[in-house]
Amino acid sequence: MKPEDLKKRILSRQLTPDLEGQEAIVCGWVSHTRDLGGIRFIVIRDKYGEIQVTLPKGKVNEELFNLADKLGMEWVVAVKGVVKNEKRAPQGAEIIPEEIEILNRAISQLPLDPTGRISADLDTRLNARIMDLRRPQTQAIFKINHHLLRFIREYLIKEDFIEINTPKIIATATEGGTELFPLAYFEKEAFLAQSPQLYKEQLSSVFERVFEIAPIWRAEMHNTTRHLNELIMVDIEMAYGNMYDVMEVLENMIKYAFEGTSRECQKELKILNQKIEVPKTPFPRYTYDEVLKMLENKMEISWGEDIGTEACKILGELLNGFYFIIEWPSTSKPFYIKIKEDDPRVSESFDLNFDWLEICSGGTRVHDKEKLISRLSEQGLNPSSFKFHLQTFDYGMPPHAGFGLGLARLLMIITGMSNIRECVLFPRDRTRLTP
Ligand code: ATP
Ligand code: MN
């Protein structure tokens, strides 16, 4: 076959009975071969599914017939042949080959079984992630991710948000220094960004509605099933709005993305045995105080404390699906979160949870420079290290609000995965830096 022939290839989902009698070229990875004596099968796989190549003895030339036996799993082949109707084949059609070209071979001792029939633990799978991604189940997760992202973007653009890209190498800590990865930056010390927070706030004073979907890094020591050290964050910031306006964007964005993804990913969801339930809006809202009351006889939390993992697990049994926890204690939220005017104990902030899992945090921001400076000091941060941020508040800063949502956590919910590592192509955790 000539290189131009490969471009003429059809994909598995295009190989349908209406092509009966026509010549077709297909490419893919050898999934398995079967030998029934008088007939041999080569099943190849492309990104959409499987293709059956059938070699009846005597009907295809002998060299081809013998080749079928020599192909190894995951070898890359191009097949030219004639399409024939066959009810038992995937898509109801098969190919009787005239030519089979081996484009590349794979080793015979593969680290994983690409059909997924022989199961392997997550660590082994992640060590051979590209091989693992050949499994339809793993592939399904990331095809769903693609559509989830697409609909999130589509919704925000529809709502007049503009996409921004902010620097990921930064000079000062965004929210205090503990979770920052330091970086050698020529003669200076720099850090990997843990959030686009300050930049998106500044940019809301220009573009009014902004969003960013980008990686951030957190040097969190703990190794849990819901934390990674590198993650993709969906961030928005909007001028002339408060926490309630942002919560509305968030719930409608999730609803829109779930509807779209459910529509586009029927096949992938079936592979994963999942059904997307499109949530009803508005999502239930509980204040921090109400949540503490719900937990009263089950868990001792003193007022002001965070609602930790244990408490969230209990809460997940009482509340199902998406729900907001609003008005967190002022001391528990970062300096840029606005304090509630008529009740300074609490802040204009929210978390969005699904069952027991936190998905998103957000709130109304402080837009008054003097108040922001005193919030920084209260939290033990030095206002002078925020000079470049603070000066933008001298140029006319509108009231604004926003949120940050962990993409992989939303994907965990849709795909039903219990470990976040399943939902990131190449996860980075405390011990894993490769592949
Ligand atoms: P958590 O309490 O779960 O550690 P957080 O409150 O520290 O999260 P935020 O600063 O509120 O995190 O970040 C916003 C969102 O980003 C979180 O709601 C979560 O979905 C996601 N997120 C934060 N840290 C991580 C992480 N280490 N790994 C994966 N996702 C994360
Ligand atoms: Mn949070």
CSV table of C-alpha atoms and ligand atoms in Angstrom, one decimal:
chain,number,residue,atom,x,y,z
A,1,MET,CA,0.0,0.0,0.0
A,2,LYS,CA,1.2,3.5,-0.7
A,3,PRO,CA,1.2,6.2,2.0
A,4,GLU,CA,-1.8,7.9,0.2
A,5,ASP,CA,-3.8,4.7,0.7
A,6,LEU,CA,-3.6,5.1,4.5
A,7,LYS,CA,-5.4,8.5,4.2
A,8,LYS,CA,-8.2,6.8,2.3
A,9,ARG,CA,-8.9,4.4,5.2
A,10,ILE,CA,-12.3,4.2,6.7
A,11,LEU,CA,-12.9,3.9,10.4
A,12,SER,CA,-14.6,1.0,12.1
A,13,ARG,CA,-17.9,2.8,12.6
A,14,GLN,CA,-18.0,3.5,8.8
A,15,LEU,CA,-17.7,-0.1,8.0
A,16,THR,CA,-21.4,-0.9,7.5
A,17,PRO,CA,-23.4,-3.4,5.4
A,18,ASP,CA,-24.2,-0.7,2.7
A,19,LEU,CA,-20.6,-0.9,1.6
A,20,GLU,CA,-21.1,-4.6,0.5
A,21,GLY,CA,-18.9,-5.4,-2.4
A,22,GLN,CA,-16.8,-2.3,-2.3
A,23,GLU,CA,-13.1,-2.0,-1.7
A,24,ALA,CA,-12.0,-0.5,1.6
A,25,ILE,CA,-8.9,0.2,3.5
A,26,VAL,CA,-8.8,-0.1,7.3
A,27,CYS,CA,-6.0,0.4,9.9
A,28,GLY,CA,-5.7,-0.5,13.5
A,29,TRP,CA,-4.1,-2.5,16.3
A,30,VAL,CA,-4.4,-6.3,16.2
A,31,SER,CA,-6.7,-7.2,19.1
A,32,HIS,CA,-6.7,-10.9,18.6
A,33,THR,CA,-6.6,-13.6,15.9
A,34,ARG,CA,-8.7,-16.8,15.8
A,35,ASP,CA,-8.0,-20.0,13.8
A,36,LEU,CA,-11.0,-22.2,13.0
A,37,GLY,CA,-9.0,-24.4,10.6
A,38,GLY,CA,-10.7,-23.6,7.3
A,39,ILE,CA,-11.2,-19.9,8.3
A,40,ARG,CA,-9.0,-17.4,10.1
A,41,PHE,CA,-10.0,-14.1,11.7
A,42,ILE,CA,-8.0,-11.1,12.5
A,43,VAL,CA,-9.8,-8.6,14.8
A,44,ILE,CA,-8.3,-5.2,14.7
A,45,ARG,CA,-9.3,-2.2,16.7
A,46,ASP,CA,-9.3,1.5,15.9
A,47,LYS,CA,-10.4,4.5,18.0
A,48,TYR,CA,-14.1,3.8,17.5
A,49,GLY,CA,-14.3,0.0,17.8
A,50,GLU,CA,-13.4,-3.4,16.3
A,51,ILE,CA,-13.2,-4.6,12.7
A,52,GLN,CA,-13.3,-8.2,11.6
A,53,VAL,CA,-11.0,-9.3,8.9
A,54,THR,CA,-12.0,-12.8,7.7
A,55,LEU,CA,-9.7,-15.1,5.7
A,56,PRO,CA,-11.5,-18.2,4.3
A,57,LYS,CA,-8.9,-20.8,3.2
A,58,GLY,CA,-8.7,-21.1,-0.6
A,59,LYS,CA,-10.5,-17.8,-1.1
A,60,VAL,CA,-7.7,-15.5,0.0
A,61,ASN,CA,-4.1,-16.2,-1.2
A,62,GLU,CA,-2.1,-18.6,0.8
A,63,GLU,CA,0.5,-16.1,1.9
A,64,LEU,CA,-2.1,-13.9,3.5
A,65,PHE,CA,-3.8,-16.9,5.1
A,66,ASN,CA,-0.5,-17.8,6.7
A,67,LEU,CA,0.2,-14.3,7.8
A,68,ALA,CA,-2.9,-14.2,10.0
A,69,ASP,CA,-1.3,-16.7,12.3
A,70,LYS,CA,1.9,-14.7,12.7
A,71,LEU,CA,0.5,-11.4,13.8
A,72,GLY,CA,0.9,-10.4,17.4
A,73,MET,CA,-1.3,-8.4,19.7
A,74,GLU,CA,-1.1,-4.6,19.2
A,75,TRP,CA,0.8,-4.9,16.0
A,76,VAL,CA,-0.3,-2.0,13.7
A,77,VAL,CA,-1.7,-3.2,10.4
A,78,ALA,CA,-3.3,-1.7,7.2
A,79,VAL,CA,-5.8,-4.0,5.4
A,80,LYS,CA,-7.1,-3.5,2.0
A,81,GLY,CA,-10.0,-5.8,1.0
A,82,VAL,CA,-13.6,-6.2,-0.1
A,83,VAL,CA,-16.5,-5.5,2.3
A,84,LYS,CA,-18.9,-8.3,2.9
A,85,ASN,CA,-22.2,-8.4,4.9
A,86,GLU,CA,-21.8,-10.5,8.0
A,87,LYS,CA,-24.4,-10.4,10.8
A,88,ARG,CA,-22.0,-11.8,13.4
A,89,ALA,CA,-19.3,-9.2,12.7
A,90,PRO,CA,-19.1,-5.9,14.6
A,91,GLN,CA,-21.3,-3.3,12.7
A,92,GLY,CA,-22.7,-6.1,10.6
A,93,ALA,CA,-19.8,-6.1,8.0
A,94,GLU,CA,-16.4,-7.7,7.6
A,95,ILE,CA,-13.5,-7.4,5.3
A,96,ILE,CA,-12.1,-10.1,3.0
A,97,PRO,CA,-8.5,-9.0,2.6
A,98,GLU,CA,-6.5,-8.7,-0.6
A,99,GLU,CA,-3.5,-7.1,1.1
A,100,ILE,CA,-2.3,-6.8,4.6
A,101,GLU,CA,0.6,-4.5,5.5
A,102,ILE,CA,2.4,-4.6,8.8
A,103,LEU,CA,3.0,-1.0,9.7
A,104,ASN,CA,4.7,-1.8,13.0
A,105,ARG,CA,5.2,-4.7,15.4
A,106,ALA,CA,4.8,-4.7,19.2
A,107,ILE,CA,6.7,-6.8,21.8
A,108,SER,CA,5.3,-10.2,22.6
A,109,GLN,CA,5.5,-9.7,26.4
A,110,LEU,CA,3.1,-6.7,26.7
A,111,PRO,CA,2.8,-5.3,30.3
A,112,LEU,CA,-1.0,-5.4,30.2
A,113,ASP,CA,-3.7,-7.3,28.6
A,114,PRO,CA,-5.2,-4.7,26.2
A,115,THR,CA,-8.6,-6.4,26.2
A,116,GLY,CA,-8.8,-5.9,29.9
A,117,ARG,CA,-9.9,-9.5,30.5
A,118,ILE,CA,-6.9,-10.1,32.7
A,119,SER,CA,-7.2,-7.4,35.3
A,120,ALA,CA,-4.3,-5.5,36.7
A,121,ASP,CA,-3.9,-3.2,39.7
A,122,LEU,CA,-4.0,0.6,39.2
A,123,ASP,CA,-0.3,1.0,39.8
A,124,THR,CA,0.6,-1.5,37.1
A,125,ARG,CA,-1.8,0.1,34.7
A,126,LEU,CA,-0.5,3.6,35.4
A,127,ASN,CA,3.1,2.4,34.8
A,128,ALA,CA,2.0,1.4,31.3
A,129,ARG,CA,-0.6,4.1,30.8
A,130,ILE,CA,-0.5,4.1,27.0
A,131,MET,CA,-1.1,0.4,27.0
A,132,ASP,CA,-3.8,0.9,29.6
A,133,LEU,CA,-5.5,3.5,27.4
A,134,ARG,CA,-5.9,0.9,24.7
A,135,ARG,CA,-8.6,-0.7,26.9
A,136,PRO,CA,-12.0,0.5,25.9
A,137,GLN,CA,-12.9,1.3,29.6
A,138,THR,CA,-10.0,3.6,30.1
A,139,GLN,CA,-10.4,5.2,26.8
A,140,ALA,CA,-14.1,5.9,27.5
A,141,ILE,CA,-13.2,8.0,30.6
A,142,PHE,CA,-11.1,10.4,28.5
A,143,LYS,CA,-13.6,10.6,25.7
A,144,ILE,CA,-16.1,11.6,28.3
A,145,ASN,CA,-13.6,14.1,29.6
A,146,HIS,CA,-13.3,15.6,26.2
A,147,HIS,CA,-17.0,16.2,25.8
A,148,LEU,CA,-17.4,17.4,29.4
A,149,LEU,CA,-14.7,20.0,28.8
A,150,ARG,CA,-16.3,20.9,25.5
A,151,PHE,CA,-19.7,21.6,27.0
A,152,ILE,CA,-18.3,23.5,30.0
A,153,ARG,CA,-16.5,25.8,27.5
A,154,GLU,CA,-19.5,26.0,25.3
A,155,TYR,CA,-21.7,27.1,28.2
A,156,LEU,CA,-19.3,29.7,29.5
A,157,ILE,CA,-18.8,31.2,26.0
A,158,LYS,CA,-22.5,31.2,25.5
A,159,GLU,CA,-22.8,33.2,28.8
A,160,ASP,CA,-20.4,35.8,27.5
A,161,PHE,CA,-17.3,34.7,29.4
A,162,ILE,CA,-13.9,35.2,27.6
A,163,GLU,CA,-11.2,32.5,27.9
A,164,ILE,CA,-7.9,33.7,29.4
A,165,ASN,CA,-4.5,32.2,30.1
A,166,THR,CA,-2.6,33.4,33.1
A,167,PRO,CA,1.0,32.7,34.1
A,168,LYS,CA,1.8,29.5,35.8
A,169,ILE,CA,5.3,30.6,37.0
A,170,ILE,CA,4.7,33.1,39.8
A,171,ALA,CA,6.8,35.2,42.2
A,172,THR,CA,4.5,35.2,45.3
A,173,ALA,CA,2.2,32.8,47.0
A,174,THR,CA,-1.5,33.3,46.2
A,175,GLU,CA,-3.0,32.2,49.4
A,176,GLY,CA,-0.2,31.7,51.8
A,177,GLY,CA,2.8,29.5,51.1
A,178,THR,CA,2.4,26.0,52.4
A,179,GLU,CA,1.1,24.3,49.3
A,180,LEU,CA,3.5,25.8,46.8
A,181,PHE,CA,6.2,24.1,44.8
A,182,PRO,CA,9.3,26.2,44.7
A,183,LEU,CA,11.2,26.5,41.4
A,184,ALA,CA,14.7,27.6,40.5
A,185,TYR,CA,14.1,30.6,38.1
A,186,PHE,CA,17.6,31.8,37.1
A,187,GLU,CA,18.9,33.9,39.9
A,188,LYS,CA,15.5,34.1,41.7
A,189,GLU,CA,13.1,31.8,43.5
A,190,ALA,CA,9.7,31.3,41.8
A,191,PHE,CA,6.8,29.0,42.4
A,192,LEU,CA,4.3,27.0,40.3
A,193,ALA,CA,0.9,28.6,40.4
A,194,GLN,CA,-1.6,27.0,42.9
A,195,SER,CA,-4.5,28.9,41.4
A,196,PRO,CA,-5.1,31.7,38.9
A,197,GLN,CA,-7.0,33.6,41.6
A,198,LEU,CA,-5.3,37.0,41.6
A,199,TYR,CA,-4.9,37.2,37.8
A,200,LYS,CA,-8.5,36.3,37.1
A,201,GLU,CA,-9.7,38.9,39.6
A,202,GLN,CA,-7.6,41.5,38.0
A,203,LEU,CA,-8.8,40.5,34.5
A,204,SER,CA,-12.4,40.7,35.6
A,205,SER,CA,-11.7,44.5,35.9
A,206,VAL,CA,-11.1,44.5,32.1
A,207,PHE,CA,-13.1,41.7,30.4
A,208,GLU,CA,-15.9,41.6,33.1
A,209,ARG,CA,-16.5,37.8,32.6
A,210,VAL,CA,-13.4,35.6,32.3
A,211,PHE,CA,-12.7,31.8,32.6
A,212,GLU,CA,-9.6,29.7,32.5
A,213,ILE,CA,-9.2,25.9,32.2
A,214,ALA,CA,-5.6,25.1,33.0
A,215,PRO,CA,-3.2,23.1,35.2
A,216,ILE,CA,-2.3,24.2,38.7
A,217,TRP,CA,0.0,22.6,41.3
A,218,ARG,CA,-0.4,21.9,45.0
A,219,ALA,CA,2.4,20.5,47.1
A,220,GLU,CA,-0.1,18.6,49.3
A,221,MET,CA,1.7,15.9,51.3
A,222,HIS,CA,-1.3,13.6,51.7
A,223,ASN,CA,-1.9,10.9,49.2
A,224,THR,CA,-5.7,10.4,49.0
A,225,THR,CA,-8.0,9.1,46.3
A,226,ARG,CA,-9.3,12.6,45.6
A,227,HIS,CA,-6.1,14.7,45.7
A,228,LEU,CA,-3.3,15.0,43.1
A,229,ASN,CA,-0.4,17.4,43.0
A,230,GLU,CA,-1.1,18.6,39.5
A,231,LEU,CA,-4.7,19.2,38.4
A,232,ILE,CA,-6.8,21.0,35.9
A,233,MET,CA,-8.9,23.7,37.4
A,234,VAL,CA,-12.0,25.3,35.8
A,235,ASP,CA,-11.9,28.9,37.1
A,236,ILE,CA,-14.3,31.7,36.5
A,237,GLU,CA,-14.5,35.3,37.7
A,238,MET,CA,-17.3,37.8,37.0
A,239,ALA,CA,-17.6,41.5,37.6
A,240,TYR,CA,-20.8,43.1,39.0
A,241,GLY,CA,-21.8,39.8,40.6
A,242,ASN,CA,-21.9,38.2,44.0
A,243,MET,CA,-21.7,34.6,45.2
A,244,TYR,CA,-25.3,33.8,44.3
A,245,ASP,CA,-24.8,34.9,40.7
A,246,VAL,CA,-21.7,32.7,40.5
A,247,MET,CA,-23.6,29.7,42.1
A,248,GLU,CA,-26.2,30.1,39.4
A,249,VAL,CA,-23.6,30.0,36.6
A,250,LEU,CA,-22.1,27.0,38.3
A,251,GLU,CA,-25.2,24.9,38.6
A,252,ASN,CA,-26.4,25.8,35.1
A,253,MET,CA,-23.0,25.0,33.7
A,254,ILE,CA,-23.0,21.6,35.3
A,255,LYS,CA,-26.5,20.9,34.1
A,256,TYR,CA,-25.6,21.9,30.6
A,257,ALA,CA,-22.4,19.9,30.6
A,258,PHE,CA,-24.1,16.8,32.0
A,259,GLU,CA,-26.9,17.0,29.4
A,260,GLY,CA,-24.5,17.4,26.5
A,261,THR,CA,-22.1,14.7,27.7
A,262,SER,CA,-24.9,12.3,28.3
A,263,ARG,CA,-26.2,12.9,24.8
A,264,GLU,CA,-22.8,12.6,23.1
A,265,CYS,CA,-21.3,9.7,25.2
A,266,GLN,CA,-24.0,7.0,25.3
A,267,LYS,CA,-21.5,4.4,24.0
A,268,GLU,CA,-18.8,5.4,26.5
A,269,LEU,CA,-21.2,5.5,29.4
A,270,LYS,CA,-22.5,2.0,28.5
A,271,ILE,CA,-18.9,0.7,28.5
A,272,LEU,CA,-18.5,2.1,32.0
A,273,ASN,CA,-22.0,0.9,33.1
A,274,GLN,CA,-22.9,4.5,34.0
A,275,LYS,CA,-25.9,6.6,33.6
A,276,ILE,CA,-25.7,10.4,33.8
A,277,GLU,CA,-28.5,11.9,35.9
A,278,VAL,CA,-28.9,15.4,34.8
A,279,PRO,CA,-29.3,17.4,38.0
A,280,LYS,CA,-32.3,19.7,38.7
A,281,THR,CA,-31.5,23.3,39.4
A,282,PRO,CA,-31.3,25.2,41.7
A,283,PHE,CA,-29.2,22.8,43.8
A,284,PRO,CA,-30.1,22.7,47.5
A,285,ARG,CA,-28.3,25.2,49.7
A,286,TYR,CA,-27.4,24.7,53.4
A,287,THR,CA,-25.5,27.2,55.6
A,288,TYR,CA,-22.5,26.0,57.4
A,289,ASP,CA,-24.5,26.4,60.6
A,290,GLU,CA,-27.2,24.2,59.3
A,291,VAL,CA,-24.7,21.5,58.3
A,292,LEU,CA,-23.2,21.6,61.8
A,293,LYS,CA,-26.7,21.0,63.2
A,294,MET,CA,-27.3,18.1,60.8
A,295,LEU,CA,-24.1,16.5,62.1
A,296,GLU,CA,-24.7,17.4,65.7
A,297,ASN,CA,-25.3,13.9,67.2
A,298,LYS,CA,-23.0,12.2,64.8
A,299,MET,CA,-19.9,14.2,64.9
A,300,GLU,CA,-18.3,16.8,67.1
A,301,ILE,CA,-17.3,19.9,65.1
A,302,SER,CA,-16.5,23.1,67.0
A,303,TRP,CA,-17.8,26.2,65.3
A,304,GLY,CA,-15.1,27.6,62.9
A,305,GLU,CA,-13.5,24.3,62.1
A,306,ASP,CA,-13.4,22.8,58.6
A,307,ILE,CA,-15.9,20.1,57.7
A,308,GLY,CA,-13.3,17.3,57.2
A,309,THR,CA,-13.3,14.0,55.4
A,310,GLU,CA,-15.0,12.1,58.1
A,311,ALA,CA,-17.8,14.7,58.5
A,312,CYS,CA,-18.2,14.8,54.7
A,313,LYS,CA,-18.7,11.1,54.6
A,314,ILE,CA,-21.5,11.3,57.1
A,315,LEU,CA,-23.0,14.3,55.3
A,316,GLY,CA,-22.9,12.2,52.0
A,317,GLU,CA,-25.2,9.8,53.7
A,318,LEU,CA,-27.7,12.5,54.6
A,319,LEU,CA,-27.5,14.5,51.4
A,320,ASN,CA,-27.4,13.1,47.9
A,321,GLY,CA,-26.2,14.5,44.6
A,322,PHE,CA,-25.1,18.2,44.3
A,323,TYR,CA,-25.6,20.6,47.2
A,324,PHE,CA,-24.1,23.9,48.3
A,325,ILE,CA,-22.7,24.7,51.7
A,326,ILE,CA,-22.7,28.4,52.1
A,327,GLU,CA,-21.6,31.1,54.5
A,328,TRP,CA,-18.4,29.5,55.9
A,329,PRO,CA,-16.7,31.0,58.9
A,330,SER,CA,-14.7,34.0,57.9
A,331,THR,CA,-11.5,32.6,59.4
A,332,SER,CA,-11.7,29.4,57.4
A,333,LYS,CA,-11.6,31.1,54.0
A,334,PRO,CA,-8.8,32.9,52.1
A,335,PHE,CA,-8.2,36.7,52.4
A,336,TYR,CA,-9.8,37.6,49.1
A,337,ILE,CA,-13.2,36.3,50.3
A,338,LYS,CA,-15.7,38.9,51.4
A,339,ILE,CA,-17.0,39.0,55.0
A,340,LYS,CA,-20.8,39.1,55.3
A,341,GLU,CA,-21.7,42.7,56.2
A,342,ASP,CA,-24.5,42.0,58.6
A,343,ASP,CA,-22.8,39.0,60.2
A,344,PRO,CA,-19.0,39.2,60.2
A,345,ARG,CA,-18.6,35.8,61.7
A,346,VAL,CA,-19.3,34.3,58.3
A,347,SER,CA,-18.2,35.0,54.8
A,348,GLU,CA,-19.9,35.2,51.4
A,349,SER,CA,-18.5,31.9,50.4
A,350,PHE,CA,-19.7,28.5,49.2
A,351,ASP,CA,-18.5,25.0,48.5
A,352,LEU,CA,-20.3,22.7,46.0
A,353,ASN,CA,-20.4,19.0,47.0
A,354,PHE,CA,-21.6,15.9,45.4
A,355,ASP,CA,-22.5,13.3,48.0
A,356,TRP,CA,-19.4,13.4,50.2
A,357,LEU,CA,-17.0,14.9,47.7
A,358,GLU,CA,-16.1,18.6,47.3
A,359,ILE,CA,-16.2,19.7,43.7
A,360,CYS,CA,-15.9,23.5,43.8
A,361,SER,CA,-15.3,26.5,46.0
A,362,GLY,CA,-16.2,30.1,45.4
A,363,GLY,CA,-17.5,33.3,46.7
A,364,THR,CA,-17.9,37.1,46.6
A,365,ARG,CA,-14.5,38.8,46.6
A,366,VAL,CA,-13.3,41.8,48.5
A,367,HIS,CA,-13.0,44.7,46.0
A,368,ASP,CA,-12.1,47.4,48.4
A,369,LYS,CA,-8.3,47.9,48.6
A,370,GLU,CA,-8.2,48.9,52.3
A,371,LYS,CA,-10.4,46.0,53.4
A,372,LEU,CA,-8.2,43.6,51.3
A,373,ILE,CA,-5.1,44.9,53.0
A,374,SER,CA,-6.5,44.4,56.5
A,375,ARG,CA,-7.7,40.8,55.5
A,376,LEU,CA,-4.2,40.0,54.3
A,377,SER,CA,-2.7,41.2,57.7
A,378,GLU,CA,-5.4,39.3,59.7
A,379,GLN,CA,-4.4,36.1,57.9
A,380,GLY,CA,-0.7,36.7,58.7
A,381,LEU,CA,0.2,37.6,55.1
A,382,ASN,CA,2.5,40.5,54.2
A,383,PRO,CA,0.6,43.1,52.1
A,384,SER,CA,3.9,44.3,50.5
A,385,SER,CA,4.4,40.9,48.8
A,386,PHE,CA,1.0,41.6,47.1
A,387,LYS,CA,2.1,45.0,45.8
A,388,PHE,CA,1.4,44.2,42.1
A,389,HIS,CA,-2.0,42.7,42.9
A,390,LEU,CA,-3.0,45.5,45.2
A,391,GLN,CA,-2.1,48.3,42.8
A,392,THR,CA,-4.7,47.0,40.3
A,393,PHE,CA,-7.3,47.9,42.9
A,394,ASP,CA,-6.3,51.6,42.4
A,395,TYR,CA,-7.4,51.5,38.8
A,396,GLY,CA,-11.2,51.0,39.3
A,397,MET,CA,-12.1,47.5,40.5
A,398,PRO,CA,-15.7,46.5,40.2
A,399,PRO,CA,-17.4,44.2,42.7
A,400,HIS,CA,-16.8,40.6,41.6
A,401,ALA,CA,-17.1,36.9,42.4
A,402,GLY,CA,-15.9,33.6,41.1
A,403,PHE,CA,-15.2,29.9,41.7
A,404,GLY,CA,-12.6,27.2,41.1
A,405,LEU,CA,-13.7,23.7,40.2
A,406,GLY,CA,-11.6,20.6,40.0
A,407,LEU,CA,-12.2,19.0,36.6
A,408,ALA,CA,-11.1,15.5,37.6
A,409,ARG,CA,-13.5,15.4,40.5
A,410,LEU,CA,-16.4,16.2,38.2
A,411,LEU,CA,-15.2,13.5,35.9
A,412,MET,CA,-15.1,11.1,38.8
A,413,ILE,CA,-18.8,11.7,39.4
A,414,ILE,CA,-19.8,11.2,35.8
A,415,THR,CA,-17.7,8.1,35.3
A,416,GLY,CA,-18.4,6.6,38.7
A,417,MET,CA,-14.6,6.3,39.5
A,418,SER,CA,-13.6,6.2,43.1
A,419,ASN,CA,-10.0,7.1,42.6
A,420,ILE,CA,-9.1,10.4,41.0
A,421,ARG,CA,-6.0,8.8,39.4
A,422,GLU,CA,-8.4,7.0,37.0
A,423,CYS,CA,-9.6,10.4,35.7
A,424,VAL,CA,-6.2,12.0,34.8
A,425,LEU,CA,-4.1,10.7,31.8
A,426,PHE,CA,-0.8,10.9,33.6
A,427,PRO,CA,-1.5,11.6,37.3
A,428,ARG,CA,1.1,13.2,39.6
A,429,ASP,CA,0.9,12.3,43.2
A,430,ARG,CA,3.3,12.2,46.2
A,431,THR,CA,5.2,9.2,44.8
A,432,ARG,CA,4.3,9.2,41.1
A,433,LEU,CA,6.3,11.5,38.7
A,434,THR,CA,6.4,9.0,35.8
A,435,PRO,CA,5.3,8.2,33.2
B,1,ATP,P1,-9.9,19.8,49.5
B,1,ATP,O1,-10.6,20.4,50.7
B,1,ATP,O2,-10.7,18.8,48.8
B,1,ATP,O3,-8.5,19.5,49.6
B,1,ATP,P2,-9.6,22.6,48.8
B,1,ATP,O4,-10.7,23.2,49.5
B,1,ATP,O5,-8.3,22.6,49.4
B,1,ATP,O6,-10.0,21.1,48.4
B,1,ATP,P3,-9.9,24.6,46.7
B,1,ATP,O7,-8.7,25.5,47.0
B,1,ATP,O8,-11.2,25.0,47.2
B,1,ATP,O9,-9.5,23.2,47.3
B,1,ATP,O10,-9.9,24.3,45.2
B,1,ATP,C1,-11.0,24.3,44.4
B,1,ATP,C2,-11.3,22.9,43.8
B,1,ATP,O11,-10.2,22.3,43.2
B,1,ATP,C3,-11.7,21.9,44.9
B,1,ATP,O12,-13.1,22.0,45.3
B,1,ATP,C4,-11.5,20.6,44.3
B,1,ATP,O13,-12.5,20.2,43.4
B,1,ATP,C5,-10.2,20.9,43.4
B,1,ATP,N1,-9.0,20.5,44.1
B,1,ATP,C6,-8.3,21.2,45.1
B,1,ATP,N2,-7.2,20.6,45.5
B,1,ATP,C7,-7.2,19.4,44.7
B,1,ATP,C8,-6.2,18.4,44.6
B,1,ATP,N3,-5.1,18.4,45.4
B,1,ATP,N4,-6.5,17.4,43.8
B,1,ATP,C9,-7.6,17.4,43.0
B,1,ATP,N5,-8.5,18.4,43.0
B,1,ATP,C10,-8.3,19.4,43.9
B,2,MN,MN,-12.4,24.3,48.8
